[in-house]
mmCIF file of C-alpha atoms in Angstrom:
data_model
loop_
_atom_site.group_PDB
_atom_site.id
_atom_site.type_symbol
_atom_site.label_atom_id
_atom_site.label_comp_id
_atom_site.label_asym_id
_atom_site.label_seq_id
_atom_site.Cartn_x
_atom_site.Cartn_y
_atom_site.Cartn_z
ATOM 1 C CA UNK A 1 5.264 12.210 -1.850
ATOM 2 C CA UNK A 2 4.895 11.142 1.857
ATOM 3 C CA UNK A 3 1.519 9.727 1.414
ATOM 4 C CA UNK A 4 0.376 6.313 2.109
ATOM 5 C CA UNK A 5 -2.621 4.100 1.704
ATOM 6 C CA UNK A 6 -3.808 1.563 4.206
ATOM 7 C CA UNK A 7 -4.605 -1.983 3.546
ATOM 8 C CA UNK A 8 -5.485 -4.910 5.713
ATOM 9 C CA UNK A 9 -3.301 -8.011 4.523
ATOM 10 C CA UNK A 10 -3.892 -11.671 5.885
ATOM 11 C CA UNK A 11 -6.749 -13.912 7.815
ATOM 12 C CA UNK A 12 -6.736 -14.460 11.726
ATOM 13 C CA UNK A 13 -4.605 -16.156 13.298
ATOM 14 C CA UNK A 14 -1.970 -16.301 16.140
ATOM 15 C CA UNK A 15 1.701 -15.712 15.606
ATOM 16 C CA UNK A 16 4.697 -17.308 18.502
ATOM 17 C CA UNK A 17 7.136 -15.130 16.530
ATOM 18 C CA UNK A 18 7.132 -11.482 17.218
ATOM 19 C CA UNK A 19 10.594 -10.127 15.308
ATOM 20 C CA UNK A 20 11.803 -6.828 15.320
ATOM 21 C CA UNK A 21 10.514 -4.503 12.746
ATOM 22 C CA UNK A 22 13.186 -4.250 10.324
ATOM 23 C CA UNK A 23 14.407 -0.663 8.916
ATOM 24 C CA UNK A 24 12.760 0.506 6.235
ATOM 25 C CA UNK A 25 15.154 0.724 3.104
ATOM 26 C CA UNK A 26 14.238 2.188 -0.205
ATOM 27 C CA UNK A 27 14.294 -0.603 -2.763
ATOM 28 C CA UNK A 28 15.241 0.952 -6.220
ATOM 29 C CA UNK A 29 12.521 1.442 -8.615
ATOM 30 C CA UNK A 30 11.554 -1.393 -11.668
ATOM 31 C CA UNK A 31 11.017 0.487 -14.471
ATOM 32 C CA UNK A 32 9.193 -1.110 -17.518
ATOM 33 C CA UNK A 33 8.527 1.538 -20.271
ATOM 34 C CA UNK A 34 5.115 1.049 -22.240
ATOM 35 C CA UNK A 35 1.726 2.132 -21.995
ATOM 36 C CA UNK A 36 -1.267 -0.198 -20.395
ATOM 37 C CA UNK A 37 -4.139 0.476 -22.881
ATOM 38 C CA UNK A 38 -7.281 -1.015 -21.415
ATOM 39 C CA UNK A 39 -6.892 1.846 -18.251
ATOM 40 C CA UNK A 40 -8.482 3.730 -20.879
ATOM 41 C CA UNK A 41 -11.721 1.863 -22.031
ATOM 42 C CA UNK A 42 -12.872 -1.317 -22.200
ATOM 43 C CA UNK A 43 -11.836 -3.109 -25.703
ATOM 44 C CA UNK A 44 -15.057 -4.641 -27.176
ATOM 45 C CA UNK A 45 -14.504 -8.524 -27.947
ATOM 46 C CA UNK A 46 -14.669 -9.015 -31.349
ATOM 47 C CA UNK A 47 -17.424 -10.814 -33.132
ATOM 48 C CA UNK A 48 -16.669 -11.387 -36.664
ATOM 49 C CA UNK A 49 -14.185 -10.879 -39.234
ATOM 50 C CA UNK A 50 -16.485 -9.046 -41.417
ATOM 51 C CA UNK A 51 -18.747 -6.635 -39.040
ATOM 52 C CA UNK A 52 -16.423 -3.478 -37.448
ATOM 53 C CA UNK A 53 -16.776 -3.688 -33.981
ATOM 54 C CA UNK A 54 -18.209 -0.552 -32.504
ATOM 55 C CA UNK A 55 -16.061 0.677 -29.644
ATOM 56 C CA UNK A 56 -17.738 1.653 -25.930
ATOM 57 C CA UNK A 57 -17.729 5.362 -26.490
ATOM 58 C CA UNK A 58 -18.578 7.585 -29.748
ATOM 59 C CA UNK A 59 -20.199 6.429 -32.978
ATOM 60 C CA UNK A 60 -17.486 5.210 -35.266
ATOM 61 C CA UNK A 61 -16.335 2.058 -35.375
ATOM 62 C CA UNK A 62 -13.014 0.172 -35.292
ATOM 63 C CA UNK A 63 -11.711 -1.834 -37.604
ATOM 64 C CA UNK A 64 -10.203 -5.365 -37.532
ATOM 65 C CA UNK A 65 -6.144 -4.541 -37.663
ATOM 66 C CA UNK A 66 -6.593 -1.424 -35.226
ATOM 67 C CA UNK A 67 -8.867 -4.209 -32.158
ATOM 68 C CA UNK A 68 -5.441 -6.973 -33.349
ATOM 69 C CA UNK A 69 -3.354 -3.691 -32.358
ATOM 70 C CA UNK A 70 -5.169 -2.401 -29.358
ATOM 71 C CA UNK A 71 -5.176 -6.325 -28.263
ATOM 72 C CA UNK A 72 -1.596 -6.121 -28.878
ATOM 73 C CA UNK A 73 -1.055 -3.192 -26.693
ATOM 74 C CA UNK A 74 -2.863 -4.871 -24.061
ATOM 75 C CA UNK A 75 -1.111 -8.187 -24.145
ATOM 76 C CA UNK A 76 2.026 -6.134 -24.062
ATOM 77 C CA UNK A 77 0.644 -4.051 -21.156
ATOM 78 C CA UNK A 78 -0.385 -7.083 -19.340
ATOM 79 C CA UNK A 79 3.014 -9.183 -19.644
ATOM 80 C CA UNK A 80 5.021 -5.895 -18.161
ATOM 81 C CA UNK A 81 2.777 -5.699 -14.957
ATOM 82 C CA UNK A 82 3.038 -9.468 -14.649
ATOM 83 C CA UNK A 83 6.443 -8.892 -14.885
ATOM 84 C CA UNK A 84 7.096 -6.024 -12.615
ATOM 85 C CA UNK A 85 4.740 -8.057 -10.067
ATOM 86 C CA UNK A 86 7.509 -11.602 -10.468
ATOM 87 C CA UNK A 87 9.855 -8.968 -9.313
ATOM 88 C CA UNK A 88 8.321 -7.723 -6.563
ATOM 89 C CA UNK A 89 7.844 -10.972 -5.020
ATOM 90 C CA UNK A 90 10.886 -12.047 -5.856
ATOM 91 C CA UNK A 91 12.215 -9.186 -3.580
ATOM 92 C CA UNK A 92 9.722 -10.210 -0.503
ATOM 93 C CA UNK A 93 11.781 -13.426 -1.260
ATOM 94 C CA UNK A 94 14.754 -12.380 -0.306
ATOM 95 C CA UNK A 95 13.789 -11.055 3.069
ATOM 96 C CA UNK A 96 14.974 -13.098 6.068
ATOM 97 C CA UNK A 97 11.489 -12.545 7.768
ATOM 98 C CA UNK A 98 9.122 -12.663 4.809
ATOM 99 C CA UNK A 99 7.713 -15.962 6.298
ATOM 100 C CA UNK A 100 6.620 -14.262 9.570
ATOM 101 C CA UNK A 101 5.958 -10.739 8.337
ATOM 102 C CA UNK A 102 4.454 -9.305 4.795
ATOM 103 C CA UNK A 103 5.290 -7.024 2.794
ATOM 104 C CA UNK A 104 4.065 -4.964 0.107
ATOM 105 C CA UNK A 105 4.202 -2.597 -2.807
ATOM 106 C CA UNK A 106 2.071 -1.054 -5.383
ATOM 107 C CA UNK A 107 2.044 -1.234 -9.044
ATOM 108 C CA UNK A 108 1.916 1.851 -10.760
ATOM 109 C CA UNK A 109 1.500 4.174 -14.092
ATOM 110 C CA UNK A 110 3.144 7.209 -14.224
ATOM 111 C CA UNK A 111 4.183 9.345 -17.561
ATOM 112 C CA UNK A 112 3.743 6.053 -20.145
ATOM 113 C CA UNK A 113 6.245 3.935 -17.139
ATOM 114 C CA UNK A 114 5.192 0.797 -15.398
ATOM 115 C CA UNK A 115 6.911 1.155 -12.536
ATOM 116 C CA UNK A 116 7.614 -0.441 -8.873
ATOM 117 C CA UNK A 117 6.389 1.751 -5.566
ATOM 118 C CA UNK A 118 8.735 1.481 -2.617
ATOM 119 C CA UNK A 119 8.728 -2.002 -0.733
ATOM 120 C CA UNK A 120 7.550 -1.538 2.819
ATOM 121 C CA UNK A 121 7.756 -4.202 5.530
ATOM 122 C CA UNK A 122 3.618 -4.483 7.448
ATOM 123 C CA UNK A 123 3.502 -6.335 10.574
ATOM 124 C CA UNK A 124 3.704 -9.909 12.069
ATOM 125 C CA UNK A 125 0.340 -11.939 13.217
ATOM 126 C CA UNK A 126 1.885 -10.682 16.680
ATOM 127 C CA UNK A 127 2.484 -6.872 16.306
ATOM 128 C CA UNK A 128 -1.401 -6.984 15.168
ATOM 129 C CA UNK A 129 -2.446 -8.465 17.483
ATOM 130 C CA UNK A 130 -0.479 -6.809 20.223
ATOM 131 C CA UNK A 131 -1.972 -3.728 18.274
ATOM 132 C CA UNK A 132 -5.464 -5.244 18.327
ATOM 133 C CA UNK A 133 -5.933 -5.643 15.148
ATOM 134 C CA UNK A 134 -7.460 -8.648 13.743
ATOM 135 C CA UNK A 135 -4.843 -9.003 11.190
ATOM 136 C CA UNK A 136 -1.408 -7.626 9.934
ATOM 137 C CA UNK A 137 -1.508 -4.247 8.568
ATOM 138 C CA UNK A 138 0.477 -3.320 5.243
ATOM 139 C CA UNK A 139 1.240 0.273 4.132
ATOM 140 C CA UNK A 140 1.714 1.139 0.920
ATOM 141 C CA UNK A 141 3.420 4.008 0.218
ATOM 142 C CA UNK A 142 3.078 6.304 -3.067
ATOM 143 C CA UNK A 143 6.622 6.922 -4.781
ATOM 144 C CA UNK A 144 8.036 10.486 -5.459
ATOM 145 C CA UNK A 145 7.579 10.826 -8.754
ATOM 146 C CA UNK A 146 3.744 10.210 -8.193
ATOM 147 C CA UNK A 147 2.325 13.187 -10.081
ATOM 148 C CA UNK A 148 -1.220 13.960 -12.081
ATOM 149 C CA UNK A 149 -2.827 11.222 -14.147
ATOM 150 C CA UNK A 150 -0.689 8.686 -11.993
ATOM 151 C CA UNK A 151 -2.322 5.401 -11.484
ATOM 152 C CA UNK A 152 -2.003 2.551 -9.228
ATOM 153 C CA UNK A 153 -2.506 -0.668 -11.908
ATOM 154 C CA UNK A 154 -2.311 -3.167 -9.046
ATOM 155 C CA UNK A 155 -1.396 -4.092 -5.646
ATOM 156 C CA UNK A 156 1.348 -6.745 -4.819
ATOM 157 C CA UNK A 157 1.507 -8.452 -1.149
ATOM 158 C CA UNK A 158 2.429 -11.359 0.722
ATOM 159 C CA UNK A 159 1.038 -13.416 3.315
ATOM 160 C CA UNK A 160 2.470 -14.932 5.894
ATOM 161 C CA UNK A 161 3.048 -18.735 7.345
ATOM 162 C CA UNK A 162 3.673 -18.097 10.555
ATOM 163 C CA UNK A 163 1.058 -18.139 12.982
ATOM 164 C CA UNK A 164 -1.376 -20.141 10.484
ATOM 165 C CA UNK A 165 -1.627 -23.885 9.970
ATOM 166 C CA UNK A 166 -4.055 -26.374 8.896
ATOM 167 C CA UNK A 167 -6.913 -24.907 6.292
ATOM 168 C CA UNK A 168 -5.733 -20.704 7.506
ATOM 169 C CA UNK A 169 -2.443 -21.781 5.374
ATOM 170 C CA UNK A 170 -5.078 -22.345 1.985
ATOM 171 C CA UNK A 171 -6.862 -18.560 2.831
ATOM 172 C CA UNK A 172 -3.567 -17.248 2.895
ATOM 173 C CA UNK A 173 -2.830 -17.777 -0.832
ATOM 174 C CA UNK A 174 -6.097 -15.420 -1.622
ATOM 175 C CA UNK A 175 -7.030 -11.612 -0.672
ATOM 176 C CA UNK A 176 -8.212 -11.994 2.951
ATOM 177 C CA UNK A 177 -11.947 -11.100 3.360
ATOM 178 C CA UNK A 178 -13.741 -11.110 6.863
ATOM 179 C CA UNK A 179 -15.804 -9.051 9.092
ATOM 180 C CA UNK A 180 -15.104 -6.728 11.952
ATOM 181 C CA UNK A 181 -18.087 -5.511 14.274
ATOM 182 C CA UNK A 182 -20.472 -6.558 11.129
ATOM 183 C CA UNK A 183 -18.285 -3.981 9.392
ATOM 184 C CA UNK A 184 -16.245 -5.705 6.042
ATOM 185 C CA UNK A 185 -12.680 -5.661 6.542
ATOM 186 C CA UNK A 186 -9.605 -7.573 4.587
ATOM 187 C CA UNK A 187 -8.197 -7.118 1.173
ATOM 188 C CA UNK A 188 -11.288 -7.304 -0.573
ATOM 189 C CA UNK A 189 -12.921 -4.491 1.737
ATOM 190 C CA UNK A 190 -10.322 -2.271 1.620
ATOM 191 C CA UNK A 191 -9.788 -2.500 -2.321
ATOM 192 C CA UNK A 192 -13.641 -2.052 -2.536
ATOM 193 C CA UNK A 193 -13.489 1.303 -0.629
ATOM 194 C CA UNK A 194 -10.482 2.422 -2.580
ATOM 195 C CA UNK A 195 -11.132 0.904 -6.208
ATOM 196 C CA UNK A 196 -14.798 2.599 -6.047
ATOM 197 C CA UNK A 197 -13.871 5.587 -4.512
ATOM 198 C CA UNK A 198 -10.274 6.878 -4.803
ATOM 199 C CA UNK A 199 -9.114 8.573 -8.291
ATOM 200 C CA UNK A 200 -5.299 7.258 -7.915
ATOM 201 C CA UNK A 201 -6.410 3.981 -8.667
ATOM 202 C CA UNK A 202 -6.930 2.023 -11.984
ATOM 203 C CA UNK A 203 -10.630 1.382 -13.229
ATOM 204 C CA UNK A 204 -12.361 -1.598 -11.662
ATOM 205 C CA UNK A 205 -11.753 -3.149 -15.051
ATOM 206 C CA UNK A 206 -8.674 -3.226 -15.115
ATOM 207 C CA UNK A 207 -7.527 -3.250 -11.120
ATOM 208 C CA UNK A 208 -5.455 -6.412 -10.203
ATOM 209 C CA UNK A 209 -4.528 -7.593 -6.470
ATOM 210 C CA UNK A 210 -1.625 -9.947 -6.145
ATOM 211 C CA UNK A 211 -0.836 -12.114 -3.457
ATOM 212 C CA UNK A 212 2.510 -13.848 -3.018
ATOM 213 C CA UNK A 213 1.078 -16.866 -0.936
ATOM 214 C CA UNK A 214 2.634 -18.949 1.813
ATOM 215 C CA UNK A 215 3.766 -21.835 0.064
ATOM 216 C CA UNK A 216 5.960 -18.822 -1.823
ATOM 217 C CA UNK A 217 3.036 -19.321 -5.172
ATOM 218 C CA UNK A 218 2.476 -15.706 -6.652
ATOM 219 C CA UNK A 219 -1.407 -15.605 -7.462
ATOM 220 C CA UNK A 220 -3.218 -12.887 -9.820
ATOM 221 C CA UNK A 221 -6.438 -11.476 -8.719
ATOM 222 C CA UNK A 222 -8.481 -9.338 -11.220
ATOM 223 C CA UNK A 223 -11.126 -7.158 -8.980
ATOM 224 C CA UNK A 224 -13.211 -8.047 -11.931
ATOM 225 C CA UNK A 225 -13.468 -11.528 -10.827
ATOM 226 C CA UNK A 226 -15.303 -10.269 -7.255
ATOM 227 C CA UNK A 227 -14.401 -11.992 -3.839
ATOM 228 C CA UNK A 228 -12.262 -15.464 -5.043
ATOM 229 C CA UNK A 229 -11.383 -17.133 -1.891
ATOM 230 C CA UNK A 230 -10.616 -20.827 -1.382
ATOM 231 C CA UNK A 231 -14.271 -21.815 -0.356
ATOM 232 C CA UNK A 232 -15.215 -20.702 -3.938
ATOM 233 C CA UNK A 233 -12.504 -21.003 -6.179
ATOM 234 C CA UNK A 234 -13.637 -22.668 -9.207
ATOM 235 C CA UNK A 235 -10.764 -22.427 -11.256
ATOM 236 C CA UNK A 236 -7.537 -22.472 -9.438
ATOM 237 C CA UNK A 237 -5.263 -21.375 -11.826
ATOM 238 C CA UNK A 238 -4.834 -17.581 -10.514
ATOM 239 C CA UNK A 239 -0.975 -18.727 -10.377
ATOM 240 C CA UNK A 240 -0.940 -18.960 -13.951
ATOM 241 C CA UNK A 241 -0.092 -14.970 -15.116
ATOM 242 C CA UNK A 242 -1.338 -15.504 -18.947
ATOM 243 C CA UNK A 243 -4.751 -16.386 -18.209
ATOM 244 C CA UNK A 244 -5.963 -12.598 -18.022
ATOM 245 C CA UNK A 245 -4.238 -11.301 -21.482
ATOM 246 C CA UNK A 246 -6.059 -10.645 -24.449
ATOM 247 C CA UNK A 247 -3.442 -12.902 -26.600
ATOM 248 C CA UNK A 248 -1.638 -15.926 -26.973
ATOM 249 C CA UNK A 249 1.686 -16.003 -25.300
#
């Protein structure tokens, strides 16, 4: 499907490398079979081990051993788009310009598969600025085999190093947020608009932004979690991948 979706990726800065723009290749897809529950409904916590649980919608109830088993599906769920994520960024990785120029994929859901979009180069701090932009633009494109029901689960991007130093270096390990003619603009923005408005993607629940950061530190960000950046981090631990699953690991 030749479609794409537009996302702003990075803070400001100014770049002294401007490379080429590399060709785009097709990386082969990462296919993780499994279902990811919770794009459904929300799970209810439990709160006992005697009192059923009701779920969100209807008026039964669920039982202990089928929450342990939708838990289970989730944990399962979660630890495949974790994984599929490590990949991706493991891929940036290997590019000889991922320092100066991102690059990004999505995430998504597609007949019970987990599966990789197509890896696409954005732009250096230069070529957006050259472009006037305020910072480097990613596109993510949607895969052929996107079809009904498909879902984009996350969003997977890096940030760059070049053309940042000092405290830009720490705002590049989070989803970029800023303003443009009193307009909202970065990561954050941009998911906003597209999390609230566009059916393709994954509830807000359940919608995840990662960012592979400068200092080469893959970071999880759960849209449920609102605007983390480094001014109000309280928990720094978005590098650690288990944190968000319903179960021990």
């Amino acid at each position: 499907m030749d479609d794409e979706l537009d996302a702003i990726a990075g803070g400001e800065g100014e770049d002294t490398d401007d490379l080429q723009r590399p060709d785009l290749a097709d990386e082969a897809d990462i296919v993780v079979t499994g279902e990811r529950f919770k794009y459904g409904a929300l799970v209810p916590l439990w709160d006992g081990w005697s009192q059923p649980v009701p779920p969100p919608v209807g008026g039964s109830t669920v039982s202990y051993a089928d929450w342990l088993n939708i838990q289970q599906q989730q944990c399962q769920a979660d630890l495949q788009v974790d994984g599929v994520a490590t990949q991706i960024a493991d891929l940036i990785k290997q590019k000889a310009d991922y320092a100066s120029r991102e690059y990004g994929a999505l995430i998504y859901m597609v007949n019970g598969e987990i599966k990789m979009g197509p890896l696409t180069p954005g732009q250096t701090v230069a070529e957006a600025l050259a472009a006037g932009l305020p910072a480097p633009e990613t596109r993510f494109k949607l895969p052929s085999d996107w079809g009904p029901g498909a879902q984009v689960l996350a969003i997977v991007h890096s940030h760059t190093s070049v053309g940042y130093s000092g405290a830009d270096l720490i705002d590049q390990r989070y989803p970029s947020t800023y303003t443009v003619g009193g307009v909202a603009s970065g990561d954050y923005a941009n998911m906003d608009r597209l999390v609230a408005s566009d059916p393709r993607f994954a509830p807000a629940a359940a919608f995840a932004q990662y960012i592979l950061g400068p200092d080469g530190v893959l970071r999880e960000f759960n849209y449920s979690d609102g605007h983390v950046t480094a001014a109000n981090d309280t928990t720094h631990d978005h590098d650690n991948l288990l944190k968000d699953r319903p179960c021990a690991q």
